[in-house]
Short mmCIF file of C-alpha atoms and ligand atoms in Angstrom, two decimals:
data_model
loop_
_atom_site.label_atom_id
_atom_site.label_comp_id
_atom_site.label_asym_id
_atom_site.label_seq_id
_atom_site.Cartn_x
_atom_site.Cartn_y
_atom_site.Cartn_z
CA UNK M 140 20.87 -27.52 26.05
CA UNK M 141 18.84 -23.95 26.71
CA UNK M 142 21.50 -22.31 28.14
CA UNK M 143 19.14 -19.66 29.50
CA UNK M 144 17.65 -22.06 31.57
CA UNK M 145 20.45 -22.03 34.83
CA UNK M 146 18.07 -23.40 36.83
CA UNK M 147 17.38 -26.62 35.36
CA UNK M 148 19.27 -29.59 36.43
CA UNK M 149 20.45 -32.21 33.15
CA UNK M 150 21.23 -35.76 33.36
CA UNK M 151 24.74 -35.50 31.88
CA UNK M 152 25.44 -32.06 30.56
CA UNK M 153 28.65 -31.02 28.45
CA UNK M 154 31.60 -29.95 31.59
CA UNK M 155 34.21 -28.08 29.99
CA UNK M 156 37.50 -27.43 31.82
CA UNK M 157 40.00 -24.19 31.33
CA UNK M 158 42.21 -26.05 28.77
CA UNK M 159 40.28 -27.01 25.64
CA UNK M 160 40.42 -23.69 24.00
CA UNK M 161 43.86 -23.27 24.24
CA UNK M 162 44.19 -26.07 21.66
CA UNK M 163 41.36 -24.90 19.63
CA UNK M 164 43.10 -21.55 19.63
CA UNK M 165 46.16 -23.22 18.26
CA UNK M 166 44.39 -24.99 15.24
CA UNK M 167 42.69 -21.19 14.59
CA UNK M 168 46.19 -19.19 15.01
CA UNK M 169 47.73 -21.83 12.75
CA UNK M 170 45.24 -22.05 10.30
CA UNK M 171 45.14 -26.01 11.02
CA UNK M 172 41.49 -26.33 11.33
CA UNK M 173 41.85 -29.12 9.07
CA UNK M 174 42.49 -31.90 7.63
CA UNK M 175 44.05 -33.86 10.42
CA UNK M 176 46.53 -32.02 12.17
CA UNK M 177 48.53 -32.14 15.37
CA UNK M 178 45.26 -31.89 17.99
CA UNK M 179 44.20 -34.98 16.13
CA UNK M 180 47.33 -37.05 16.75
CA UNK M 181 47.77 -35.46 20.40
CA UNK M 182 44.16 -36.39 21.19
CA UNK M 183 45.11 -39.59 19.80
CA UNK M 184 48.25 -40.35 21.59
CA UNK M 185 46.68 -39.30 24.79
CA UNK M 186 43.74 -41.72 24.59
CA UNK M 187 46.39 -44.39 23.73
CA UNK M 188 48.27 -43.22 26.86
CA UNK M 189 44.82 -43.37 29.28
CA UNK M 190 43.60 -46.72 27.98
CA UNK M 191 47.27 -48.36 27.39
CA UNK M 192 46.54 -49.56 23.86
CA UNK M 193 49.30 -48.49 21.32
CA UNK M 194 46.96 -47.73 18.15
CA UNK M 195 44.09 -45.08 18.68
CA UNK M 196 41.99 -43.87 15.37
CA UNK M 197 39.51 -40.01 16.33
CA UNK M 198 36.11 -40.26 14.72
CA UNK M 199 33.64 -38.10 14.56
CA UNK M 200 31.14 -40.50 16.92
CA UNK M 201 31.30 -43.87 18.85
CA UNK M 202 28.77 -44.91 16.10
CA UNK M 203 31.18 -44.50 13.59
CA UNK M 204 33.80 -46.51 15.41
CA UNK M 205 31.18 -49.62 15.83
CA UNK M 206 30.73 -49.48 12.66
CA UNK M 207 34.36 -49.78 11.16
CA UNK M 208 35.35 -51.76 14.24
CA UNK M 209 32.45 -54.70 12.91
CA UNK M 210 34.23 -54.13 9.60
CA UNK M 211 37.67 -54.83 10.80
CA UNK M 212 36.63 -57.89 12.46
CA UNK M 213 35.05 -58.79 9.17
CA UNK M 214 30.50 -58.64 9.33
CA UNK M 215 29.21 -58.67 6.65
CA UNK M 216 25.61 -59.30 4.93
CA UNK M 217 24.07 -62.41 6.36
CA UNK M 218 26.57 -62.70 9.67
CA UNK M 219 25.21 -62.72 12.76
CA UNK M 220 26.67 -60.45 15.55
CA UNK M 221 26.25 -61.04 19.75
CA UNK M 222 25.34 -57.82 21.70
CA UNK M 223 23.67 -57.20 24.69
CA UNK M 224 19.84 -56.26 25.04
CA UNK M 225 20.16 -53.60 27.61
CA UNK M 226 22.24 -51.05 25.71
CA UNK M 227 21.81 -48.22 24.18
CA UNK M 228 20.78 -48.27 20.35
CA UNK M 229 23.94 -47.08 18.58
CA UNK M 230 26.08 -50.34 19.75
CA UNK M 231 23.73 -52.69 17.28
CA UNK M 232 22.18 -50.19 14.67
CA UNK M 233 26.02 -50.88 12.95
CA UNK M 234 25.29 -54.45 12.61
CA UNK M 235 22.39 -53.79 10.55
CA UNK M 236 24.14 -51.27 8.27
CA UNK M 237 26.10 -54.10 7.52
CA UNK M 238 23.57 -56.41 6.52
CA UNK M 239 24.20 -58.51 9.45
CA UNK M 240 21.73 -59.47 12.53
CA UNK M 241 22.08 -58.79 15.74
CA UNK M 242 21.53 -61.60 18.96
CA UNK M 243 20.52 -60.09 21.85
CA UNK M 244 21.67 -61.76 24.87
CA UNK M 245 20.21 -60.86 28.49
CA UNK M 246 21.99 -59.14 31.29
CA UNK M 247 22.93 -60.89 34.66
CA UNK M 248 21.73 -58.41 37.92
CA UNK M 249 25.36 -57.82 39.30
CA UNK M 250 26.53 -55.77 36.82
CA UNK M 251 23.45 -55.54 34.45
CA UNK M 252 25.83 -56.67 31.42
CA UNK M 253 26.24 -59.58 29.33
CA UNK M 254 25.36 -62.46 31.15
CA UNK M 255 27.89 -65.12 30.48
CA UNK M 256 25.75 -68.02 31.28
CA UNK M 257 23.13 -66.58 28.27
CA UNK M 258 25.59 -65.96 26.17
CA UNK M 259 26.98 -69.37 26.04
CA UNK M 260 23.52 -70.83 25.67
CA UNK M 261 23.68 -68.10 22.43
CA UNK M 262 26.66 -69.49 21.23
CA UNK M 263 25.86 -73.35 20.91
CA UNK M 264 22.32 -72.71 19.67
CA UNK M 265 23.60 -70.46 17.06
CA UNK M 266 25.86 -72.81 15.97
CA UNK M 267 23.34 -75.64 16.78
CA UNK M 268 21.86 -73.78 14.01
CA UNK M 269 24.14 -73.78 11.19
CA UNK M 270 25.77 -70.46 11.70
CA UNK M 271 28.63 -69.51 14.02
CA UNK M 272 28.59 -65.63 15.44
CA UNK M 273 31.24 -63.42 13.52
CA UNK M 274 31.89 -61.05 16.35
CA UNK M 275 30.66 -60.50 19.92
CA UNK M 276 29.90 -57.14 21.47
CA UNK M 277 30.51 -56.62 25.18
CA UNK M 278 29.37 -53.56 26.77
CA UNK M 279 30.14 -51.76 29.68
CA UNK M 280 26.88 -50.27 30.95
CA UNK M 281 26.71 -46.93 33.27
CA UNK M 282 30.34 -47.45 33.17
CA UNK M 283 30.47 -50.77 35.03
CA UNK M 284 32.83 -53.03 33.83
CA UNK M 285 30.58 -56.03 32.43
CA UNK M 286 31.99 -59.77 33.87
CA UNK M 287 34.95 -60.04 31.23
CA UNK M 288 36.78 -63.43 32.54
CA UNK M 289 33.77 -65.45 31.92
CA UNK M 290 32.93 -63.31 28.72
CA UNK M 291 36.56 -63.26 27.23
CA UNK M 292 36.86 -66.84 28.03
CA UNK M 293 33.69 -67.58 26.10
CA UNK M 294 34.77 -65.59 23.12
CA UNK M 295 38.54 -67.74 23.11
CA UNK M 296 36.62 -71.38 23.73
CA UNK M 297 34.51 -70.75 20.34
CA UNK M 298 36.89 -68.21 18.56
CA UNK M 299 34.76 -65.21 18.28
CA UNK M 300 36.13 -61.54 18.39
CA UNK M 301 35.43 -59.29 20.58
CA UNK M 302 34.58 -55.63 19.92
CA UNK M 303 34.52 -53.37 23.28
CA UNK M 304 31.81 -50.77 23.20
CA UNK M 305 33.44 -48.55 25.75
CA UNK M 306 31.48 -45.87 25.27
CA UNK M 307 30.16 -45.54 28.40
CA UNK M 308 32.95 -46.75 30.29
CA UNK M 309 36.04 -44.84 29.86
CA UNK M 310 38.07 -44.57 33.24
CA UNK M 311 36.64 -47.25 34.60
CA UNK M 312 39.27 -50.33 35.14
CA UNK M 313 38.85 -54.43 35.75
CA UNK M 314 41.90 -55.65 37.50
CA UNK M 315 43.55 -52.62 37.21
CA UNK M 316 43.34 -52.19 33.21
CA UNK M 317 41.53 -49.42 31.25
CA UNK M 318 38.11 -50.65 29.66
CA UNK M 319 38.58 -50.39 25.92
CA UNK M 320 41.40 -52.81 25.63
CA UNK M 321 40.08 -56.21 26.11
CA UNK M 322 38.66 -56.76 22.73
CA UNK M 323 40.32 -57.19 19.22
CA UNK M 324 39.03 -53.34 18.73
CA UNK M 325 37.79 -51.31 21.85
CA UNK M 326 35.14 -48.30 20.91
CA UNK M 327 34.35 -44.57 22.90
CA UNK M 328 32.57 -41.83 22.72
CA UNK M 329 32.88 -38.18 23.24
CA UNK M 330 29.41 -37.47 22.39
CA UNK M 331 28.62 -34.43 24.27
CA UNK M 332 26.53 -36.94 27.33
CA UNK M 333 29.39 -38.64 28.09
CA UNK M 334 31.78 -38.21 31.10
CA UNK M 335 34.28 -36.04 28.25
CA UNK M 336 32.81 -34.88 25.07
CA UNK M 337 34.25 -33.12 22.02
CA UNK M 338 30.83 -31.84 21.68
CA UNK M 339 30.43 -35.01 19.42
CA UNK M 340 33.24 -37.59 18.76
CA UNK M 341 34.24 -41.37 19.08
CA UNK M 342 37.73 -43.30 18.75
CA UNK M 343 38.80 -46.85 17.99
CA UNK M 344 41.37 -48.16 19.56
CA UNK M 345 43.37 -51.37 18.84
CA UNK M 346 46.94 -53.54 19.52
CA UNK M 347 46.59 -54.74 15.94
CA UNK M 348 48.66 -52.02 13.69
CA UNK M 349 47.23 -53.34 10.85
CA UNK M 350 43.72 -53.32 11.73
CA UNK M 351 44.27 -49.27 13.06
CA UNK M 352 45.85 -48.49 9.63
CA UNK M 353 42.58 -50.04 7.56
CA UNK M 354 40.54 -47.94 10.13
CA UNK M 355 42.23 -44.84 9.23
CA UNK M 356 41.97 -45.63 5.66
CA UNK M 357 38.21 -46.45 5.57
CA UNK M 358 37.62 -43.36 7.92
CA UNK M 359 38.75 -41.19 5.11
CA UNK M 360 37.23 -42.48 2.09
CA UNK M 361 40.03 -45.37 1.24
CA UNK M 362 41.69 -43.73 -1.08
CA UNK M 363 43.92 -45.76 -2.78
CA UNK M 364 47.79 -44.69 -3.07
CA UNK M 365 47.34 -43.18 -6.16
CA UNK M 366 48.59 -39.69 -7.59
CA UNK M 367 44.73 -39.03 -8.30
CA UNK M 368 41.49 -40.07 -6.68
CA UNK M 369 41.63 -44.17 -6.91
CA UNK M 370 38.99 -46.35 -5.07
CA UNK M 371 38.62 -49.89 -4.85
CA UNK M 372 36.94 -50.36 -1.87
CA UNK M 373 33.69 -49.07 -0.42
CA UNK M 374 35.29 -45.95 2.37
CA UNK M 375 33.72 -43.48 4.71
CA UNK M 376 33.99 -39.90 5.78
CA UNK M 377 34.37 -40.84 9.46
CA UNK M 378 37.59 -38.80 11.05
CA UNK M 379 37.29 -36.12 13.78
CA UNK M 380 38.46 -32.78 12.79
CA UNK M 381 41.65 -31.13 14.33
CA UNK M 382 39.34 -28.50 15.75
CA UNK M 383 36.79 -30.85 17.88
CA UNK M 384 40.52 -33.12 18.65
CA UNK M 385 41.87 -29.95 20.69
CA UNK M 386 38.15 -30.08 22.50
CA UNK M 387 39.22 -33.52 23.24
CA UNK M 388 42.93 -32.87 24.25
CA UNK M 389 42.00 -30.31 26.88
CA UNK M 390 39.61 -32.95 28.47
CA UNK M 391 41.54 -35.39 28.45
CA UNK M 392 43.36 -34.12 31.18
CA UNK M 393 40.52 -34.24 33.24
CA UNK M 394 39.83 -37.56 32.87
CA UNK M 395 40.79 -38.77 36.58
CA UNK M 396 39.37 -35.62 38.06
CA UNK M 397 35.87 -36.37 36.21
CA UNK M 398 36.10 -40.34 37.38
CA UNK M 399 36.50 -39.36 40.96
CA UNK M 400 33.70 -36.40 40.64
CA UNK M 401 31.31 -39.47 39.37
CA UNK M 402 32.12 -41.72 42.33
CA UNK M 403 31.97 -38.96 44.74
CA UNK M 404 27.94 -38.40 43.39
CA UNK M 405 27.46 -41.94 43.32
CA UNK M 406 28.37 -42.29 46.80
CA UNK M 407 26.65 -38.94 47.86
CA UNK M 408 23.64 -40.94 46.38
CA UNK M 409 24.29 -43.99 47.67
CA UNK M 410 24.62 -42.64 51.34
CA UNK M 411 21.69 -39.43 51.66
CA UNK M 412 18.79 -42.03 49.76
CA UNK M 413 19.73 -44.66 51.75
CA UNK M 414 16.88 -44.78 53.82
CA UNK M 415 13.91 -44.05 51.36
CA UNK M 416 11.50 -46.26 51.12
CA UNK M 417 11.68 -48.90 48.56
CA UNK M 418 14.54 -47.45 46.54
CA UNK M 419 17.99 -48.86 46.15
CA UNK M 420 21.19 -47.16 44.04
CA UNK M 421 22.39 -49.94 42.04
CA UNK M 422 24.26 -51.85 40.79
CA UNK M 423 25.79 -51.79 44.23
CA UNK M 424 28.94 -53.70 43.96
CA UNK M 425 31.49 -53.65 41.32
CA UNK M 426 33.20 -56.76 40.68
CA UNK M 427 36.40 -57.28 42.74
CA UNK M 428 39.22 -55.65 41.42
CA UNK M 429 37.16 -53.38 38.58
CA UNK M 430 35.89 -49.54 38.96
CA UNK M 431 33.34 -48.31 37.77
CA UNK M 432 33.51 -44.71 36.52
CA UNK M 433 30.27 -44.43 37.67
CA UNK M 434 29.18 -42.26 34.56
CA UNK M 435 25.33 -41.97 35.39
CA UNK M 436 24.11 -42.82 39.24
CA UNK M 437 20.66 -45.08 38.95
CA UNK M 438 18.15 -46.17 40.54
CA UNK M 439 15.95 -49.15 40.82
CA UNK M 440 12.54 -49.28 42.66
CA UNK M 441 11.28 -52.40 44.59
CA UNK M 442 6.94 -52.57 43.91
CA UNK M 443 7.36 -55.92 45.92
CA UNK M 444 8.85 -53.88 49.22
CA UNK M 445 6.42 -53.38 51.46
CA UNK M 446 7.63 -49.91 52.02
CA UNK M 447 7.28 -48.77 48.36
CA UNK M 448 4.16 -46.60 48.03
CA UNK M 449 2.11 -48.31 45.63
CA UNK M 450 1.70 -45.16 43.10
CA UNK M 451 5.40 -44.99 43.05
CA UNK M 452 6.87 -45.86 39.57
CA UNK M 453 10.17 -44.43 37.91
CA UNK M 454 7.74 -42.80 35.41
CA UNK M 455 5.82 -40.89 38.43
CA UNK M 456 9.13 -39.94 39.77
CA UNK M 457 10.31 -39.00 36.23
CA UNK M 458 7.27 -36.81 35.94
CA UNK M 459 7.76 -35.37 39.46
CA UNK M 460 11.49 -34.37 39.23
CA UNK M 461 10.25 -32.96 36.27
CA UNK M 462 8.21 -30.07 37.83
CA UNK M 463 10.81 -29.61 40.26
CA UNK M 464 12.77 -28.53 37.01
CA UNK M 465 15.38 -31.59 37.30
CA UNK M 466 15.50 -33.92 34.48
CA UNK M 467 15.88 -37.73 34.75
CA UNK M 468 15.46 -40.51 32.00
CA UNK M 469 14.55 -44.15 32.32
CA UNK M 470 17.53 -47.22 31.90
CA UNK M 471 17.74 -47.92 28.52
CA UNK M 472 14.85 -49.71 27.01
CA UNK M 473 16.52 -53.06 25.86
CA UNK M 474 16.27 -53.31 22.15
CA UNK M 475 14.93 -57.02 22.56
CA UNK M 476 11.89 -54.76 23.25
CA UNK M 477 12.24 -52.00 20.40
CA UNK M 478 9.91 -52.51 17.23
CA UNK M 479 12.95 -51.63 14.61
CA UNK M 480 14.41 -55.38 16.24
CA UNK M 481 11.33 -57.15 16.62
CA UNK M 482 12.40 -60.38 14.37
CA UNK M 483 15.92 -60.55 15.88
CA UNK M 484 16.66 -63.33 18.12
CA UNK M 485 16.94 -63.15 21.67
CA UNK M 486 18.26 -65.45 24.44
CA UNK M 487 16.55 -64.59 27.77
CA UNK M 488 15.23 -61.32 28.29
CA UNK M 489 13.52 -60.84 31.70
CA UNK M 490 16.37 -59.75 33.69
CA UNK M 491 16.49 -56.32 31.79
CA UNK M 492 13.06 -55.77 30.96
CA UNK M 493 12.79 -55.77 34.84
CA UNK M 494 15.39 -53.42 34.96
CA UNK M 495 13.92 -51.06 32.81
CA UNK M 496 10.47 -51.66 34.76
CA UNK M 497 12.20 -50.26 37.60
CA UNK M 498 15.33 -47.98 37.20
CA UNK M 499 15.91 -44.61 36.38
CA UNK M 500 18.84 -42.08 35.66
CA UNK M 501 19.99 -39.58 37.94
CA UNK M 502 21.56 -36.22 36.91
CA UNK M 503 25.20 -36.89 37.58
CA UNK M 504 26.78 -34.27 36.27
CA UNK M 505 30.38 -33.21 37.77
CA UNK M 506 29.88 -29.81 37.27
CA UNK M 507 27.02 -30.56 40.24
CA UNK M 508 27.48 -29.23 43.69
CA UNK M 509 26.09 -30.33 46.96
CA UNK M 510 23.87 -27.76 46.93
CA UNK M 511 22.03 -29.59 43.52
CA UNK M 512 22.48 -33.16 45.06
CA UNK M 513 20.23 -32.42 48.11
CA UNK M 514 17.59 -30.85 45.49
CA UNK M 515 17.48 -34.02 43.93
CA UNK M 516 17.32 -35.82 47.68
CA UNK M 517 14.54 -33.35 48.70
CA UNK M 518 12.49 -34.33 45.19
CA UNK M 519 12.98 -38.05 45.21
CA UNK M 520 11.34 -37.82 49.46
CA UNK M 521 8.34 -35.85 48.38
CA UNK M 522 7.29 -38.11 45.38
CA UNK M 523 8.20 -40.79 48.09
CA UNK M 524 6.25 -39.64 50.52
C1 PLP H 223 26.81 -43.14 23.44
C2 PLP H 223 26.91 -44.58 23.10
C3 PLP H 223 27.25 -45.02 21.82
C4 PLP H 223 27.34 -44.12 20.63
O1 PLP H 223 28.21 -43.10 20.70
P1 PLP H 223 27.99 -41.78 19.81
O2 PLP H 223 29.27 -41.05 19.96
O3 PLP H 223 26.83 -41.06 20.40
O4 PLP H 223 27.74 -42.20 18.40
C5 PLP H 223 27.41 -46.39 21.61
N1 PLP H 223 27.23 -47.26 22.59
C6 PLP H 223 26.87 -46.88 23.84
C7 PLP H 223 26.72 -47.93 24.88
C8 PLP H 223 26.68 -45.53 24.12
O5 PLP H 223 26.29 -45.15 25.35
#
């Protein structure tokens, strides 16, 4: 981020509170700027309070935790792992450093997730196949809680764990319960886009003691208990330091604050764009009983409204909010549709590859005022006409 530039408006800047450096101060006055320390197990024990899981494991990125978290639930070379399409990169690259294949499964339009109904044509014609799925990723896109009855009950019908790429999603709720807990190993990330960052982090979180203990132990090179330096199996240098953990302590106590700054710009959004042609914010609805922290506000245009101007695409917006010094980024490109997966299989694909035809990101920062909100209003109208 060019720091010089005050002007320019990001997507989902770094928002740092007054807290975090009091912890970081700590590690520095007592010299505990590593190995793990106390930040590490506070950060810990606070994530475990905000999510209500009893294990929590601080690495140093969500990608890290995907990966172990696939290990724990035991891919390997050959396996084949679910995931959704429409994510972002880092929730399937894992599989692959496994020596394992990602499906990709399409989204449904409510909540642009996992659609249940593709997934369970996925499951029979994988096994139809020869080869039952070893694990199934769900992911909770933009922060919206993905449609986890009909998922989870998918996943108990044919016996196939469930890791929760949270990364996206943390604060946001489905009948009342933290995101992150529904799987056999839940996954965020702190990475410094992320509604809190450690400047660059991740944690696994888990009920299963045992499975939090052989994350620890593979996150720091699984060292065997042994008076010198004994290995017999293949480890990782994967844990968060004590200095980056007090980053994450002093957020964490922001966490509600930064939810409810999210919604508020959603619905800021939601209401002033309301009546621009051929433009909706969406997804609109979040399932009953679930919130969405609403980490980035999108939008999707409709070409087939009448209203839309016919030169109007997300890239010509893109390009426009662009001179106006405000940045923007299109959905995700669904990795059906990236050339590093082109020979994995796929079960539907339209719904998000018209998705991506049509949406884009908004900045949604909470450190945003009003005042930046109606700049982004006044852009979106002229490119609008
Ligand atoms: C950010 C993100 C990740 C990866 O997290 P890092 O901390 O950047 O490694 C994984 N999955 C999703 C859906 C993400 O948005």
């Amino acid at each position: 981020m060019r720091s010089q530039d005050y002007d320019r408006l990001y997507l989902s800047p770094p928002h740092l509170g007054r807290h975090e450096l009091n912890y970081v101060h700590k590690a520095f006055e007592d010299n505990w700027v590593a190995p793990a320390g106390p930040n590490l197990a506070g950060f810990e024990a606070d994530i475990c309070a905000a999510v209500g899981v009893p294990y929590c494991v601080a690495l140093s990125s969500g990608t890290a935790a995907i990966h172990l978290g696939l290990i724990l639930l035991g891919v390997g070379p050959g396996d084949e792992v679910l995931c959704p399409s429409f994510t972002f990169v880092a929730t399937a690259n894992p599989v692959v450093y496994l020596g394992a294949t990602p499906v990709f499964i399409d989204s449904e339009a409510d909540t642009w997730n996992l659609c249940p109904e593709r997934l369970r044509e996925a499951i029979l014609d994988r096994i139809g196949k020869g080869k039952k799925p070893k694990a199934l990723i769900v992911v909770h896109l933009y922060g919206m809680p993905a449609k986890l009855p009909e998922i989870l009950a998918l996943a108990q019908e044919f016996d196939i764990p469930v890791l929760e790429d949270a990364a996206e999603a943390l604060g946001s709720e489905w009948q009342q319960q933290p995101l992150g807990g529904f799987g056999r190993v839940g996954v965020f990330s702190f990475n410094g886009n992320k509604i809190l960052t450690t400047s660059g982090g991740g944690a696994l979180v888990t009920y299963d003691r045992a499975l939090a203990e052989r994350a620890r132990f593979l996150a720091t090179q699984a060292k065997d208990d042994a008076p010198y330096y004994q290995h017999s199996q293949l480890g990782y240098n994967y844990r968060l330091s004590n200095i980056l953990a007090g980053i994450g302590r002093g957020q964490m106590e922001l966490l509600e604050e930064r939810v409810k700054r999210r919604r508020q710009i959603f619905e800021w959004y939601r209401e002033h764009l309301a009546g621009l042609p051929g433009l909706v914010v969406a997804p609109a609805a979040e399932p009953a009983g679930s919130r969405s922290n609403r980490w980035l506000t999108t939008i999707l245009l409709s070409p087939e409204d009448a209203d839309t101007p016919p030169t109007a695409t997300p890239e010509t917006l893109r390009q426009h909010l662009e001179t106006r010094n405000i940045e923007s980024r299109p959905l995700w490109k669904p990795l059906h549709l990236q050339p590093l997966f082109a020979d994995a299989p796929v079960y539907g694909g339209a719904v998000c590859a018209d998705l991506f035809a049509r949406g884009l990101c908004l900045p949604s920062g909470t450190a945003m005022g009003e005042g930046e909100l109606r700049r982004v209003r006044e852009a979106l109208v002229e490119a609008l006409g």
